[in-house]
XYZ file of N, CA and C in Angstrom:
357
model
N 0.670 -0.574 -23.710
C -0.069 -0.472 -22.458
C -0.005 -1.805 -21.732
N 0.281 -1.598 -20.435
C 0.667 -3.226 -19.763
C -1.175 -3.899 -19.503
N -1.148 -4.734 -19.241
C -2.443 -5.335 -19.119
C -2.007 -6.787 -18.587
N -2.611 -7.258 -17.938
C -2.651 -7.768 -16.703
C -4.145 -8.854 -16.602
N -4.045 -10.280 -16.973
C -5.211 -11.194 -16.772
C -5.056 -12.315 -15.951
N -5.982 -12.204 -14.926
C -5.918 -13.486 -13.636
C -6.784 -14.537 -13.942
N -6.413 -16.005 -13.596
C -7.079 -16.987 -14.137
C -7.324 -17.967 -12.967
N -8.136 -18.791 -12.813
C -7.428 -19.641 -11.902
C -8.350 -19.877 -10.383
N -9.327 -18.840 -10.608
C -9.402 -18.783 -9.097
C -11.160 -19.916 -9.222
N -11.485 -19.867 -8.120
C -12.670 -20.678 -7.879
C -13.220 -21.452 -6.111
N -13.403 -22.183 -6.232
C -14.366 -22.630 -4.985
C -13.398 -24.050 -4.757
N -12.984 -24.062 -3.559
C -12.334 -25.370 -2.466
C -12.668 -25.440 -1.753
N -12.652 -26.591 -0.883
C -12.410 -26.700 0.388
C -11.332 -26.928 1.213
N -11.257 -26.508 2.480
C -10.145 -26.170 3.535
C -9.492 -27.110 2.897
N -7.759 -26.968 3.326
C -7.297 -27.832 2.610
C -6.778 -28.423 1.357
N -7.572 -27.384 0.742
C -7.351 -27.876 -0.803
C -6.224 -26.878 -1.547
N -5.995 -26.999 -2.891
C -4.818 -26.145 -3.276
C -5.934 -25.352 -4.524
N -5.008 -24.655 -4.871
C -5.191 -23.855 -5.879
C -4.042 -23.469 -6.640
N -3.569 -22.935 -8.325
C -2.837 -21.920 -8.469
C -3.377 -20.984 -9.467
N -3.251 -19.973 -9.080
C -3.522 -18.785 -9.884
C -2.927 -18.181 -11.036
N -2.637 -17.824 -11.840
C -1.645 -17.152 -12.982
C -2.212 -16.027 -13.630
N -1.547 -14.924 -13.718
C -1.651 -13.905 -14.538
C -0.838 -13.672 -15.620
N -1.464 -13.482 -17.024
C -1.058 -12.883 -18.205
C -0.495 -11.489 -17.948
N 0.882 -11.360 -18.271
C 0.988 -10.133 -18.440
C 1.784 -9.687 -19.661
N 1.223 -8.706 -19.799
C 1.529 -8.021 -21.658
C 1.455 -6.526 -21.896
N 2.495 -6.247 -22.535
C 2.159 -4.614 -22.943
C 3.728 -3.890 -22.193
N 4.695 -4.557 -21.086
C 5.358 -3.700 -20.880
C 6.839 -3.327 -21.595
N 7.378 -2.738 -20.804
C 8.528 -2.583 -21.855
C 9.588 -2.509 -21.209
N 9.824 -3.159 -20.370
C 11.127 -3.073 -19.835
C 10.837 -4.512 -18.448
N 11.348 -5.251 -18.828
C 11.536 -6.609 -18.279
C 12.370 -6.759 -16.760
N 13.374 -5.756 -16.688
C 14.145 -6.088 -16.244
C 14.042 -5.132 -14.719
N 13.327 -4.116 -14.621
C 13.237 -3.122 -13.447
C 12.378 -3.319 -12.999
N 11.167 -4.097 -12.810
C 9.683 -3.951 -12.026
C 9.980 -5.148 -11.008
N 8.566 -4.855 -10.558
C 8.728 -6.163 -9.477
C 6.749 -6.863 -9.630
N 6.626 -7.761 -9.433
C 5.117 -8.033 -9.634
C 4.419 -8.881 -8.180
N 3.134 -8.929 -8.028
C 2.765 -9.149 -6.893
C 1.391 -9.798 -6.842
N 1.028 -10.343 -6.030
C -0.435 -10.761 -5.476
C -1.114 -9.955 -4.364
N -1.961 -9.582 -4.515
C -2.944 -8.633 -3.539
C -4.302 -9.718 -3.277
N -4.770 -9.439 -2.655
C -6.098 -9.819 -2.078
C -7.262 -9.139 -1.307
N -8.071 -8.976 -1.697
C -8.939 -8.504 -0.522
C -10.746 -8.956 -0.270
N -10.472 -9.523 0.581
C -11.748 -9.814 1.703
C -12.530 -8.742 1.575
N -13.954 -9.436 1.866
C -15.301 -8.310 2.171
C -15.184 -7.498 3.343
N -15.135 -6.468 3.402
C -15.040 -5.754 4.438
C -13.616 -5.268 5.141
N -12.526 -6.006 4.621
C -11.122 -5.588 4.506
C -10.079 -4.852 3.851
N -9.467 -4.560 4.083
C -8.889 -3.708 3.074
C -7.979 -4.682 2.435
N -7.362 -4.079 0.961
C -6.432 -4.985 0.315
C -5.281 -5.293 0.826
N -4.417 -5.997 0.461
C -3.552 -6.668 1.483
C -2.829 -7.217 0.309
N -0.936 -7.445 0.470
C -0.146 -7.910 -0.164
C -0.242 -9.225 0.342
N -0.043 -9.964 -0.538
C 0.212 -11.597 -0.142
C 1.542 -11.885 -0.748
N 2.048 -11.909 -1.942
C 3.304 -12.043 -2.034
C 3.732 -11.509 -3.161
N 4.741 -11.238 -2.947
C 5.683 -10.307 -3.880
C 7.043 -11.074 -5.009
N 7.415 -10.997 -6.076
C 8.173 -11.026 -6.411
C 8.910 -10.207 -7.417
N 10.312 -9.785 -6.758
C 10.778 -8.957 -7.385
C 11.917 -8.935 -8.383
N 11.766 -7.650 -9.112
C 13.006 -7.985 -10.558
C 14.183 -8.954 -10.319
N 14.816 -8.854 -9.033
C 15.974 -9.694 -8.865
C 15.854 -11.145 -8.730
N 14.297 -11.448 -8.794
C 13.694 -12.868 -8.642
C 13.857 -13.160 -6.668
N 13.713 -12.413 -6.213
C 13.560 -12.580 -4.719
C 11.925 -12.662 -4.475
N 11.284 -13.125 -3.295
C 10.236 -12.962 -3.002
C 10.076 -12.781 -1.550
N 9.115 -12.233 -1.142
C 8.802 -11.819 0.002
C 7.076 -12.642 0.227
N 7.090 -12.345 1.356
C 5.190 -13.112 1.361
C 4.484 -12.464 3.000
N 3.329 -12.587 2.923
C 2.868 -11.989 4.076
C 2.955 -13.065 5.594
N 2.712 -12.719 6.480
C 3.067 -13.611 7.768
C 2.044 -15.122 7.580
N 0.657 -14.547 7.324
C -0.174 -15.780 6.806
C -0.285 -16.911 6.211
N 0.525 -16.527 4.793
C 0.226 -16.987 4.217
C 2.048 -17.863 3.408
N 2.915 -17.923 4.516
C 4.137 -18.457 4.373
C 4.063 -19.650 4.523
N 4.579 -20.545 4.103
C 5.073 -21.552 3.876
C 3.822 -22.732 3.408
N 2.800 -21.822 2.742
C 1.625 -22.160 2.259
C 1.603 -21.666 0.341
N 1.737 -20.736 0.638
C 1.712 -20.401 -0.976
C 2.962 -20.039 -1.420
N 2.983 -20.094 -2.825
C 4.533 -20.127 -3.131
C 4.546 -19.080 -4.860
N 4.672 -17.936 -4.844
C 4.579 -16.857 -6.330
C 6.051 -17.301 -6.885
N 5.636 -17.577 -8.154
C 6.605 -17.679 -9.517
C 6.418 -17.050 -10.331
N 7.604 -17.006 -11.591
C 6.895 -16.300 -12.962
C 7.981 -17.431 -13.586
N 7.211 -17.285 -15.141
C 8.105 -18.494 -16.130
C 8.994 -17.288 -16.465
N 9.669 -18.646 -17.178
C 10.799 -18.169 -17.779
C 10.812 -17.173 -18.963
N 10.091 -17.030 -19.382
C 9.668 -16.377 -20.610
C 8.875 -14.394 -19.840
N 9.044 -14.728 -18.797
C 8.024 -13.363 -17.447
C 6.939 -13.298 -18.614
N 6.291 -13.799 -18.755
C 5.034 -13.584 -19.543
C 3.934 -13.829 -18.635
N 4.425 -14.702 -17.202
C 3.577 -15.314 -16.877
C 3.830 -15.188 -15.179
N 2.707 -14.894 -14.368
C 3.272 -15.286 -12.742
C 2.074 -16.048 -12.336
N 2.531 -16.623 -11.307
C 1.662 -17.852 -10.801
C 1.729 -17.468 -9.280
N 0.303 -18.060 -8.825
C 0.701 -18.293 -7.614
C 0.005 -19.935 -6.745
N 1.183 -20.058 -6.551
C 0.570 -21.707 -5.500
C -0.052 -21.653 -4.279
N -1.029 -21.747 -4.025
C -1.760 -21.957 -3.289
C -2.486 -23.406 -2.458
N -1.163 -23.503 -1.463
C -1.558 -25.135 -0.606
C -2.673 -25.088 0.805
N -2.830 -26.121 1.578
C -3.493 -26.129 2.640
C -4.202 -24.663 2.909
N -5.306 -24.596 1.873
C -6.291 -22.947 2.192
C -7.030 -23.309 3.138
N -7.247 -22.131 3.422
C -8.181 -22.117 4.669
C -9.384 -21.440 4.620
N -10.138 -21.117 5.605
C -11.668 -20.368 4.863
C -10.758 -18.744 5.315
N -10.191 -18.386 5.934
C -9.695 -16.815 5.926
C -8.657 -16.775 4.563
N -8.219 -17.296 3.906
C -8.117 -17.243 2.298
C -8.908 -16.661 1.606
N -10.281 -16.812 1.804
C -11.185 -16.898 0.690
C -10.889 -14.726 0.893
N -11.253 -14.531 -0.655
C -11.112 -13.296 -1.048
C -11.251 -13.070 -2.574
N -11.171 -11.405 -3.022
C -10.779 -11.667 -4.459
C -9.096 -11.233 -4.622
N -8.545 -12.525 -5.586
C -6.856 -11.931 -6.020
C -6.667 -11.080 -6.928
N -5.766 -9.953 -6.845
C -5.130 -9.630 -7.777
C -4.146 -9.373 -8.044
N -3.680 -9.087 -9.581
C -2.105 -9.530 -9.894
C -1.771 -8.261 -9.892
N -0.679 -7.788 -9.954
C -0.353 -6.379 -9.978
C 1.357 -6.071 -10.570
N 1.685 -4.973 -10.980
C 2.893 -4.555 -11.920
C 3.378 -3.775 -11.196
N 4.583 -3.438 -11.158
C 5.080 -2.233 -10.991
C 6.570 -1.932 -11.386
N 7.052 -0.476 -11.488
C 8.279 -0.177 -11.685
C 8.999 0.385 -10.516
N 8.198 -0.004 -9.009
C 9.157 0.604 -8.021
C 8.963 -0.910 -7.168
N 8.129 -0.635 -5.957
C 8.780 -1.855 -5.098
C 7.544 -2.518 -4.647
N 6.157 -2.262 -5.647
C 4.828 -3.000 -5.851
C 4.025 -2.405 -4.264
N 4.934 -1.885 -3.211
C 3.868 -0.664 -2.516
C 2.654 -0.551 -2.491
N 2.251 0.063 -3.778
C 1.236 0.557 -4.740
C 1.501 0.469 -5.901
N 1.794 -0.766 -6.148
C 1.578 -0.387 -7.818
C 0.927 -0.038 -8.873
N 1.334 0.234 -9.739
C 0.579 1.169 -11.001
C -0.537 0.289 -11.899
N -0.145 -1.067 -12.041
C -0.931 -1.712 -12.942
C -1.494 -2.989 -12.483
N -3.001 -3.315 -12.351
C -3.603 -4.402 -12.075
C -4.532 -4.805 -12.838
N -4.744 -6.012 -12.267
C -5.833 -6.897 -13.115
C -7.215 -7.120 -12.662
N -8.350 -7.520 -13.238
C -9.708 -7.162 -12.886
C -9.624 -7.845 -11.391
N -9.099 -9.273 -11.229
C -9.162 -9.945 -9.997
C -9.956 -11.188 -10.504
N -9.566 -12.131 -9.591
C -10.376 -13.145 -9.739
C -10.744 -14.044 -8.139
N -11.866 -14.703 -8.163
C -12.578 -14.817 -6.793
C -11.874 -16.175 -6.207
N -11.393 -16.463 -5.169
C -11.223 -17.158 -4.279
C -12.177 -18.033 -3.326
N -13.572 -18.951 -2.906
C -13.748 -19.208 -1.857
C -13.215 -20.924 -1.317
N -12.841 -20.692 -0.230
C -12.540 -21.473 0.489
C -13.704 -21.820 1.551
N -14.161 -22.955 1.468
C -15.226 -23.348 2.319
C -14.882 -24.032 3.528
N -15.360 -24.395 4.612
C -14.628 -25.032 5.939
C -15.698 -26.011 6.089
């Protein structure tokens, strides 16, 4: 069973960095999924922030480019995400997420962990 643990998150101010990382464990096939960061704000709906996929490509949302930066080690046990110059529309809860198609909707996530960014 895949399972999915986010670490990382907490309280900054504008400006400040963060990185996030999720444990991931349980799947079985390394080589076809793609994995991702979601977020969502009070009163917003969830929202992709950045993507990276099996071929090691990444994609990222208009916001949040050339600000945060998603990796996974070498070992894919592990994805990260960098988080530079935040801002208070940052603040949210993250989550990590799995999938075996193109992370859309993917199938498998993690409880989330809280974000605030203070101004």
């Amino acid at each position: 069973q895949v399972q999915l643990a986010e670490s990382g998150g907490g309280s900054v101010q504008a400006g400040g960095s963060l990185r996030l990382s999720c444990a991931v464990s349980g799947y079985k096939d390394r080589h076809f999924y793609c994995m991702a960061w979601f977020r969502q704000a009070p009163g917003k709906e969830r929202e992709r922030v950045a993507r990276f996929g099996f071929d090691g490509s990444t994609t990222y949302t208009d916001s949040v480019k050339g600000r945060f930066t998603i990796s996974q080690d070498n070992a894919k046990n592990t994805l990260f995400l960098q988080m530079n110059s935040l801002k208070s529309e940052d603040t949210a809860v993250y989550y990590c997420a799995l999938d075996y198609g193109s992370c859309v909707r993917p199938t498998y996530w993690g409880q989330g962990t809280q974000v605030t960014v203070s101004s």
